[in-house]
Coordinates of N, CA and C and ligand atoms in Angstrom, one line a residue:
M24 N -33.4 7.1 -92.4 CA -34.4 7.8 -93.2 C -34.0 7.8 -94.7
E25 N -34.9 8.1 -95.6 CA -34.5 8.3 -96.9 C -33.8 9.6 -97.1
T26 N -32.9 9.7 -98.0 CA -32.3 11.0 -98.2 C -32.9 11.5 -99.5
F27 N -33.3 12.7 -99.5 CA -33.9 13.3 -100.7 C -32.9 14.1 -101.5
D28 N -32.9 14.1 -102.7 CA -32.2 15.0 -103.6 C -33.1 16.3 -103.5
Q29 N -32.6 17.3 -102.9 CA -33.4 18.5 -102.7 C -33.8 19.2 -104.0
N30 N -33.0 19.1 -105.0 CA -33.3 19.8 -106.2 C -34.4 19.0 -106.9
N31 N -34.3 17.7 -106.8 CA -35.4 16.8 -107.4 C -36.7 17.0 -106.7
L32 N -36.6 17.1 -105.3 CA -37.9 17.4 -104.6 C -38.5 18.7 -105.0
K33 N -37.6 19.7 -105.2 CA -38.1 21.1 -105.6 C -38.8 21.0 -106.9
S34 N -38.3 20.2 -107.8 CA -39.0 20.2 -109.1 C -40.3 19.4 -109.1
L35 N -40.3 18.4 -108.2 CA -41.5 17.6 -108.0 C -42.6 18.5 -107.4
V36 N -42.2 19.3 -106.4 CA -43.2 20.2 -105.7 C -43.7 21.2 -106.7
K37 N -42.7 21.7 -107.5 CA -43.1 22.7 -108.5 C -44.2 22.1 -109.5
K38 N -43.9 21.0 -110.0 CA -44.8 20.3 -111.0 C -46.2 20.1 -110.3
F39 N -46.2 19.6 -109.1 CA -47.4 19.3 -108.4 C -48.2 20.6 -108.2
L40 N -47.6 21.6 -107.7 CA -48.3 22.9 -107.4 C -48.7 23.7 -108.7
V41 N -47.8 23.7 -109.6 CA -48.0 24.6 -110.8 C -49.2 24.0 -111.6
E42 N -49.2 22.6 -111.7 CA -50.3 22.0 -112.4 C -51.7 22.3 -111.9
Q43 N -51.7 22.7 -110.6 CA -52.9 23.0 -109.9 C -53.1 24.5 -109.7
N44 N -52.3 25.3 -110.5 CA -52.4 26.7 -110.4 C -52.0 27.3 -109.1
C45 N -51.1 26.7 -108.4 CA -50.7 27.2 -107.1 C -49.2 27.7 -107.1
L46 N -48.9 28.5 -108.1 CA -47.5 29.0 -108.3 C -47.1 29.8 -107.0
K47 N -48.0 30.6 -106.5 CA -47.6 31.4 -105.3 C -47.2 30.6 -104.2
T48 N -48.0 29.5 -104.0 CA -47.7 28.6 -102.9 C -46.4 27.9 -103.1
Y49 N -46.1 27.6 -104.4 CA -44.8 27.0 -104.6 C -43.7 28.0 -104.2
D50 N -43.8 29.2 -104.6 CA -42.7 30.2 -104.2 C -42.6 30.3 -102.7
H51 N -43.8 30.3 -102.0 CA -43.8 30.3 -100.5 C -43.1 29.1 -99.9
C52 N -43.5 27.9 -100.4 CA -42.9 26.7 -99.9 C -41.4 26.6 -100.0
I53 N -40.9 27.1 -101.2 CA -39.4 27.1 -101.4 C -38.8 28.1 -100.5
S54 N -39.4 29.3 -100.3 CA -38.7 30.2 -99.5 C -38.8 29.8 -98.0
V55 N -39.8 29.2 -97.6 CA -39.9 28.6 -96.2 C -38.8 27.5 -96.0
G56 N -38.8 26.6 -97.0 CA -37.8 25.5 -96.9 C -36.4 26.0 -96.8
D57 N -36.0 26.9 -97.7 CA -34.7 27.4 -97.8 C -34.3 28.2 -96.5
Y58 N -35.3 28.9 -96.0 CA -35.0 29.7 -94.7 C -34.9 28.7 -93.5
A59 N -35.8 27.7 -93.5 CA -35.8 26.7 -92.4 C -34.4 26.0 -92.4
Y60 N -33.9 25.7 -93.6 CA -32.6 25.1 -93.7 C -31.5 25.9 -93.0
E61 N -31.5 27.2 -93.4 CA -30.5 28.1 -92.8 C -30.7 28.3 -91.3
L62 N -31.9 28.5 -90.9 CA -32.2 28.6 -89.5 C -31.8 27.3 -88.7
G63 N -32.2 26.2 -89.4 CA -31.9 24.9 -88.8 C -30.5 24.5 -88.6
K64 N -29.6 25.1 -89.4 CA -28.2 24.8 -89.2 C -27.7 25.2 -87.8
N65 N -28.4 26.2 -87.2 CA -28.0 26.6 -85.8 C -28.5 25.6 -84.8
Y66 N -29.5 24.8 -85.1 CA -30.2 24.1 -84.0 C -30.3 22.6 -84.3
L67 N -30.1 22.2 -85.5 CA -30.4 20.8 -85.8 C -29.2 20.0 -86.4
D68 N -29.2 18.7 -86.0 CA -28.1 17.9 -86.6 C -28.3 17.7 -88.1
E69 N -29.6 17.6 -88.5 CA -29.9 17.4 -89.9 C -30.8 18.5 -90.5
P70 N -30.2 19.7 -90.7 CA -31.1 20.8 -91.2 C -31.8 20.5 -92.5
D71 N -31.3 19.5 -93.3 CA -32.0 19.1 -94.5 C -33.4 18.7 -94.3
K72 N -33.7 18.2 -93.1 CA -35.0 17.8 -92.8 C -36.0 19.0 -92.7
A73 N -35.4 20.1 -92.3 CA -36.2 21.3 -92.2 C -36.5 21.8 -93.6
R74 N -35.6 21.7 -94.5 CA -35.8 22.1 -95.9 C -36.9 21.2 -96.5
T75 N -36.8 19.9 -96.3 CA -37.8 19.0 -96.9 C -39.2 19.4 -96.4
A76 N -39.3 19.5 -95.1 CA -40.6 19.9 -94.5 C -41.1 21.2 -95.0
G77 N -40.2 22.2 -95.1 CA -40.6 23.5 -95.6 C -41.1 23.4 -97.1
Y78 N -40.4 22.7 -97.9 CA -40.8 22.5 -99.3 C -42.2 21.9 -99.4
L79 N -42.6 21.1 -98.5 CA -43.9 20.4 -98.6 C -45.0 20.9 -97.7
H80 N -44.6 21.9 -96.9 CA -45.6 22.2 -95.8 C -47.0 22.7 -96.2
D81 N -47.0 23.4 -97.3 CA -48.3 23.9 -97.8 C -48.8 23.2 -99.1
I82 N -48.3 22.0 -99.3 CA -48.6 21.3 -100.6 C -50.1 21.1 -100.8
S83 N -50.8 21.1 -99.6 CA -52.3 20.9 -99.7 C -53.0 22.1 -100.2
A84 N -52.3 23.1 -100.6 CA -53.0 24.3 -101.2 C -53.8 24.0 -102.4
I85 N -53.6 22.8 -103.0 CA -54.4 22.4 -104.1 C -55.9 22.2 -103.8
Y86 N -56.1 22.0 -102.5 CA -57.5 21.9 -102.0 C -58.0 23.2 -101.4
P87 N -59.0 23.9 -101.9 CA -59.5 25.1 -101.3 C -60.2 24.8 -99.9
D88 N -60.3 25.8 -99.1 CA -60.9 25.7 -97.8 C -62.2 24.9 -97.8
D89 N -63.0 25.2 -98.8 CA -64.4 24.5 -98.8 C -64.3 23.0 -99.1
Q90 N -63.2 22.5 -99.5 CA -63.1 21.1 -99.7 C -62.3 20.3 -98.6
R91 N -61.8 21.1 -97.7 CA -60.8 20.5 -96.8 C -61.4 19.5 -95.8
V92 N -62.6 19.8 -95.4 CA -63.3 18.8 -94.4 C -63.5 17.5 -95.1
D93 N -64.0 17.5 -96.3 CA -64.3 16.3 -97.1 C -63.0 15.6 -97.4
V94 N -62.0 16.3 -97.9 CA -60.7 15.7 -98.2 C -60.1 15.0 -97.0
A95 N -60.2 15.7 -95.8 CA -59.6 15.1 -94.6 C -60.3 13.9 -94.2
K96 N -61.7 13.9 -94.3 CA -62.4 12.7 -94.0 C -62.1 11.5 -94.9
K97 N -62.0 11.8 -96.2 CA -61.6 10.7 -97.1 C -60.2 10.2 -96.8
M98 N -59.3 11.0 -96.3 CA -58.0 10.6 -95.9 C -57.9 9.9 -94.6
G99 N -59.1 9.9 -93.9 CA -59.1 9.2 -92.5 C -58.5 10.1 -91.4
I100 N -58.5 11.4 -91.7 CA -57.9 12.3 -90.7 C -58.9 12.7 -89.6
D101 N -58.6 12.5 -88.3 CA -59.5 13.0 -87.3 C -59.5 14.5 -87.2
L102 N -60.7 15.0 -87.0 CA -60.8 16.5 -86.9 C -61.3 17.0 -85.6
Y103 N -60.8 18.1 -85.1 CA -61.3 18.8 -83.9 C -62.5 19.7 -84.4
K104 N -63.3 20.0 -83.4 CA -64.4 20.9 -83.8 C -63.9 22.3 -84.2
E105 N -62.7 22.7 -83.7 CA -62.1 23.9 -84.1 C -61.7 23.9 -85.6
E106 N -61.4 22.7 -86.1 CA -61.0 22.5 -87.5 C -62.3 22.5 -88.4
L107 N -63.4 22.1 -87.9 CA -64.6 22.2 -88.6 C -65.1 23.6 -88.7
E108 N -64.8 24.4 -87.7 CA -65.2 25.8 -87.7 C -64.3 26.6 -88.6
L109 N -63.1 26.3 -88.7 CA -62.1 27.0 -89.5 C -61.3 26.0 -90.3
P110 N -61.8 25.5 -91.4 CA -61.2 24.5 -92.2 C -59.8 24.8 -92.7
M111 N -59.5 26.1 -92.8 CA -58.1 26.5 -93.2 C -57.1 25.8 -92.4
I112 N -57.3 25.6 -91.1 CA -56.3 25.0 -90.2 C -56.0 23.5 -90.6
I113 N -57.0 22.9 -91.3 CA -56.8 21.5 -91.6 C -55.6 21.3 -92.6
H114 N -55.3 22.4 -93.3 CA -54.3 22.2 -94.4 C -53.0 21.6 -93.9
Q115 N -52.6 21.8 -92.6 CA -51.4 21.2 -92.1 C -51.4 19.7 -92.1
K116 N -52.6 19.2 -91.7 CA -52.7 17.7 -91.6 C -52.8 17.1 -93.0
I117 N -53.5 17.8 -93.9 CA -53.6 17.3 -95.3 C -52.2 17.3 -96.0
S118 N -51.5 18.3 -95.8 CA -50.1 18.4 -96.3 C -49.3 17.2 -95.9
K119 N -49.4 16.8 -94.6 CA -48.7 15.7 -94.1 C -49.1 14.4 -94.9
E120 N -50.4 14.2 -95.1 CA -50.8 13.0 -95.8 C -50.3 13.0 -97.2
I121 N -50.3 14.2 -97.9 CA -49.8 14.2 -99.3 C -48.3 14.0 -99.3
A122 N -47.6 14.5 -98.3 CA -46.1 14.3 -98.2 C -45.8 12.8 -98.1
L123 N -46.6 12.1 -97.3 CA -46.5 10.7 -97.0 C -46.9 9.9 -98.3
N124 N -48.0 10.2 -98.8 CA -48.6 9.3 -99.9 C -48.2 9.6 -101.3
E125 N -47.9 10.9 -101.5 CA -47.5 11.3 -102.9 C -46.0 11.5 -103.1
F126 N -45.4 11.9 -102.0 CA -43.9 12.2 -102.0 C -43.1 11.2 -101.3
N127 N -43.8 10.2 -100.7 CA -43.1 9.1 -100.0 C -42.1 9.5 -98.9
V128 N -42.5 10.6 -98.2 CA -41.8 11.0 -97.0 C -42.3 10.1 -95.9
T129 N -41.3 9.3 -95.3 CA -41.7 8.4 -94.2 C -41.1 8.8 -92.9
D130 N -40.2 9.8 -93.0 CA -39.5 10.2 -91.8 C -40.5 10.9 -90.8
Q131 N -40.7 10.3 -89.7 CA -41.7 10.9 -88.7 C -41.4 12.3 -88.3
A132 N -40.2 12.6 -88.1 CA -39.8 14.0 -87.7 C -40.2 15.0 -88.7
I133 N -40.0 14.7 -90.0 CA -40.4 15.6 -91.1 C -41.9 15.7 -91.1
L134 N -42.5 14.6 -91.1 CA -44.0 14.6 -91.2 C -44.6 15.4 -90.0
S135 N -44.0 15.3 -88.8 CA -44.5 16.0 -87.7 C -44.4 17.5 -87.9
A136 N -43.2 17.9 -88.5 CA -43.0 19.4 -88.7 C -44.0 19.9 -89.7
I137 N -44.4 19.1 -90.7 CA -45.4 19.5 -91.7 C -46.7 19.6 -91.0
E138 N -47.0 18.6 -90.2 CA -48.4 18.5 -89.6 C -48.7 19.5 -88.6
C139 N -47.7 20.1 -88.0 CA -48.0 21.1 -86.9 C -47.4 22.5 -87.3
H140 N -47.2 22.8 -88.6 CA -46.5 24.0 -88.9 C -47.4 25.3 -88.7
T141 N -48.7 25.1 -88.6 CA -49.6 26.3 -88.4 C -49.8 26.5 -86.9
T142 N -50.0 25.4 -86.1 CA -50.4 25.5 -84.7 C -49.3 25.2 -83.7
L143 N -48.3 24.5 -84.2 CA -47.3 23.9 -83.3 C -48.1 22.8 -82.5
K144 N -47.5 22.2 -81.5 CA -48.2 21.2 -80.6 C -47.5 21.1 -79.3
E145 N -48.0 20.4 -78.4 CA -47.4 20.3 -77.0 C -46.0 19.7 -77.1
D146 N -45.9 18.5 -77.7 CA -44.6 17.8 -77.7 C -43.8 18.2 -79.0
Y147 N -43.6 19.5 -79.1 CA -42.8 19.9 -80.3 C -41.4 19.5 -80.2
S148 N -40.8 19.4 -81.3 CA -39.3 19.1 -81.4 C -38.6 20.4 -81.9
D149 N -37.3 20.4 -81.9 CA -36.6 21.6 -82.5 C -36.9 21.7 -84.0
L150 N -37.1 20.6 -84.6 CA -37.4 20.6 -86.1 C -38.8 21.3 -86.3
D151 N -39.7 20.9 -85.4 CA -41.1 21.5 -85.5 C -41.0 23.0 -85.3
L152 N -40.2 23.4 -84.3 CA -40.1 24.8 -84.0 C -39.4 25.6 -85.2
V153 N -38.4 25.0 -85.8 CA -37.7 25.7 -86.9 C -38.7 25.9 -88.1
V154 N -39.4 24.9 -88.4 CA -40.3 25.0 -89.6 C -41.5 26.0 -89.2
F155 N -42.0 25.9 -88.0 CA -43.1 26.8 -87.6 C -42.6 28.2 -87.7
I156 N -41.4 28.5 -87.2 CA -40.9 29.9 -87.2 C -40.6 30.4 -88.6
A157 N -40.0 29.5 -89.4 CA -39.6 29.9 -90.7 C -40.9 30.3 -91.5
D158 N -42.0 29.5 -91.3 CA -43.2 29.8 -92.0 C -43.8 31.2 -91.5
K159 N -43.5 31.6 -90.3 CA -44.0 32.9 -89.8 C -43.2 34.0 -90.3
I160 N -41.9 33.8 -90.5 CA -41.0 34.8 -90.9 C -41.2 35.0 -92.5
K161 N -41.2 33.9 -93.2 CA -41.4 34.0 -94.6 C -42.9 33.7 -94.9
W162 N -43.7 34.6 -94.4 CA -45.2 34.3 -94.5 C -45.7 34.4 -95.9
D163 N -46.9 34.0 -96.1 CA -47.4 33.9 -97.5 C -48.3 35.1 -97.9
Q164 N -48.1 36.2 -97.2 CA -48.9 37.4 -97.5 C -47.9 38.6 -97.9
Q165 N -48.6 39.7 -98.4 CA -47.8 40.8 -98.9 C -47.1 41.6 -97.7
G166 N -46.0 42.1 -98.0 CA -45.3 43.0 -97.0 C -44.7 42.3 -95.8
E167 N -44.3 43.1 -94.8 CA -43.7 42.5 -93.7 C -44.8 42.0 -92.7
P168 N -44.6 40.9 -92.0 CA -45.6 40.5 -91.0 C -45.6 41.5 -89.9
P169 N -46.7 41.8 -89.3 CA -46.8 42.8 -88.2 C -46.0 42.4 -87.0
Y170 N -45.8 41.1 -86.8 CA -45.1 40.7 -85.6 C -43.6 40.5 -85.8
I171 N -43.1 40.8 -87.0 CA -41.8 40.3 -87.3 C -40.7 40.9 -86.4
E172 N -40.8 42.1 -86.0 CA -39.7 42.7 -85.2 C -39.5 42.0 -83.9
G173 N -40.6 41.8 -83.2 CA -40.6 41.2 -81.9 C -40.2 39.7 -82.0
L174 N -40.7 39.1 -83.1 CA -40.3 37.7 -83.3 C -38.8 37.5 -83.5
M175 N -38.2 38.4 -84.3 CA -36.8 38.3 -84.5 C -36.0 38.6 -83.3
V176 N -36.4 39.5 -82.5 CA -35.7 39.8 -81.2 C -35.8 38.6 -80.3
A177 N -37.0 38.0 -80.2 CA -37.1 36.8 -79.4 C -36.3 35.6 -79.9
L178 N -36.1 35.6 -81.3 CA -35.3 34.5 -81.9 C -33.9 34.6 -81.5
D179 N -33.4 35.8 -81.2 CA -32.0 35.9 -80.7 C -31.8 35.2 -79.3
H180 N -32.9 35.1 -78.6 CA -32.9 34.3 -77.3 C -33.0 32.9 -77.6
S181 N -34.0 32.4 -78.2 CA -34.2 31.0 -78.5 C -35.4 30.7 -79.4
L182 N -35.4 29.5 -79.9 CA -36.6 29.1 -80.8 C -37.9 29.2 -80.0
E183 N -37.8 28.7 -78.7 CA -39.0 28.7 -77.9 C -39.5 30.1 -77.6
A184 N -38.6 31.1 -77.3 CA -39.0 32.4 -77.1 C -39.7 33.0 -78.3
S185 N -39.1 32.7 -79.5 CA -39.7 33.2 -80.7 C -41.1 32.6 -81.0
A186 N -41.2 31.3 -80.8 CA -42.5 30.7 -81.0 C -43.6 31.2 -80.0
Y187 N -43.1 31.4 -78.8 CA -44.0 32.0 -77.7 C -44.4 33.4 -78.1
Y188 N -43.5 34.2 -78.5 CA -43.8 35.5 -78.9 C -44.9 35.5 -80.0
Y189 N -44.8 34.7 -81.0 CA -45.7 34.7 -82.1 C -47.1 34.2 -81.6
I190 N -47.2 33.2 -80.8 CA -48.5 32.7 -80.4 C -49.1 33.7 -79.5
D191 N -48.3 34.3 -78.6 CA -48.9 35.4 -77.8 C -49.4 36.5 -78.6
Y192 N -48.7 36.9 -79.7 CA -49.2 37.9 -80.6 C -50.6 37.5 -81.1
L193 N -50.6 36.2 -81.6 CA -51.9 35.8 -82.2 C -53.1 35.8 -81.2
L194 N -52.8 35.4 -80.0 CA -53.9 35.3 -79.0 C -54.3 36.7 -78.5
T195 N -53.5 37.7 -78.7 CA -53.9 39.0 -78.3 C -54.3 39.9 -79.5
H196 N -54.4 39.3 -80.7 CA -54.8 40.0 -81.8 C -55.9 39.2 -82.5
D197 N -57.1 39.5 -82.4 CA -58.3 38.8 -82.9 C -58.1 37.5 -83.7
I198 N -57.7 36.5 -83.0 CA -57.6 35.2 -83.6 C -59.0 34.6 -83.7
Q199 N -59.3 33.9 -84.8 CA -60.7 33.5 -85.1 C -61.0 32.2 -84.2
V200 N -60.1 31.3 -84.2 CA -60.4 30.0 -83.5 C -59.1 29.6 -82.9
I201 N -59.2 29.2 -81.6 CA -58.0 28.7 -81.0 C -57.9 27.2 -81.1
H202 N -57.0 26.7 -81.9 CA -56.8 25.3 -82.1 C -56.2 24.7 -80.8
P203 N -56.7 23.5 -80.4 CA -56.2 22.9 -79.1 C -54.6 22.7 -79.1
W204 N -54.1 22.4 -80.2 CA -52.6 22.2 -80.3 C -51.9 23.5 -80.0
L205 N -52.4 24.6 -80.6 CA -51.8 25.9 -80.4 C -51.8 26.3 -78.9
N206 N -53.0 26.0 -78.3 CA -53.1 26.3 -76.8 C -52.2 25.5 -76.0
E207 N -52.1 24.2 -76.3 CA -51.2 23.3 -75.6 C -49.7 23.7 -75.8
A208 N -49.4 24.1 -77.0 CA -48.0 24.6 -77.3 C -47.7 25.8 -76.4
Y209 N -48.7 26.7 -76.4 CA -48.5 28.0 -75.7 C -48.2 27.7 -74.2
V210 N -49.0 26.9 -73.6 CA -48.8 26.5 -72.2 C -47.5 25.9 -71.9
K211 N -47.1 25.0 -72.8 CA -45.8 24.3 -72.7 C -44.6 25.2 -72.8
L212 N -44.7 26.1 -73.8 CA -43.7 27.1 -74.1 C -43.5 28.0 -72.9
R213 N -44.6 28.4 -72.3 CA -44.5 29.3 -71.2 C -43.8 28.7 -70.0
K214 N -44.1 27.4 -69.8 CA -43.5 26.6 -68.7 C -42.0 26.5 -69.0
Q215 N -41.7 26.2 -70.2 CA -40.2 26.0 -70.6 C -39.5 27.3 -70.4
L216 N -40.1 28.4 -70.8 CA -39.4 29.7 -70.7 C -39.2 30.1 -69.3
A217 N -40.2 29.8 -68.4 CA -40.2 30.2 -67.0 C -39.1 29.4 -66.3
S218 N -38.7 28.2 -66.8 CA -37.8 27.4 -66.1 C -36.3 27.6 -66.5
V219 N -36.1 28.5 -67.4 CA -34.7 28.8 -67.8 C -34.2 30.1 -67.2
Ligands
LIG301 FE1 -49.5 26.6 -93.9
LIG302 FE1 -46.9 28.4 -95.1

C-alpha cells in the first residue's frame, strides 16, 4: 500500500474541508482519526490505516444531504431504498469515492473502513470496527453521546461487544431507517458474541 505522510494528509484534508466551509467536520475527522489510531494500536498491525480512514471518513460533508442522491448517482454508486429515504447515510459511500479519487487512497482496507463507518457491514474487519467505534466515541455533536458509558464498558470486553452495544442502542432508540448493512452487521455480531 502507499504510505501516507499523516501530517501532509491532515493539511490536505484541512484545505479541502475549510475551502468548503466545513471546519467543524475537519475537527471531527481529525479527532476520530487520532482516536482510531490510539484504539487501533491495541488491535491492528497497522494502526496508521485507522488514522487515515478517520481523517477522511466524513470528507463528503462538502455535499449537503439534499445533493447526496444526485452526487452518488453521478459517481456511479449503487443505492439502497433506505439510502434514498435517508440520504444522510450515503455520505459514507461518497467519502470513500472522494478518498479514492481526490486523495488517491487505493488501500482497500482503508476504503472499506471509510465506506462502512456509519452502518458497519456483515463482513467487517478489525479496522472497520476500530473506525466505526472511534466515530461513535468522538461523535460530531455537542456533549457526551448518550450511549457512551455502556459502549466504553463493552469496549473493555472487545471491539465486537462495543459495536454490538452501539447498534443495539440505536435499534432500541427511535432509529429513522434501518440500513441493510447495519442489520447484517448486528446479526453477525450477535452470532460472534454468542460463540465466545
Ligand atoms: Fe459520518
Ligand atoms: Fe463522523
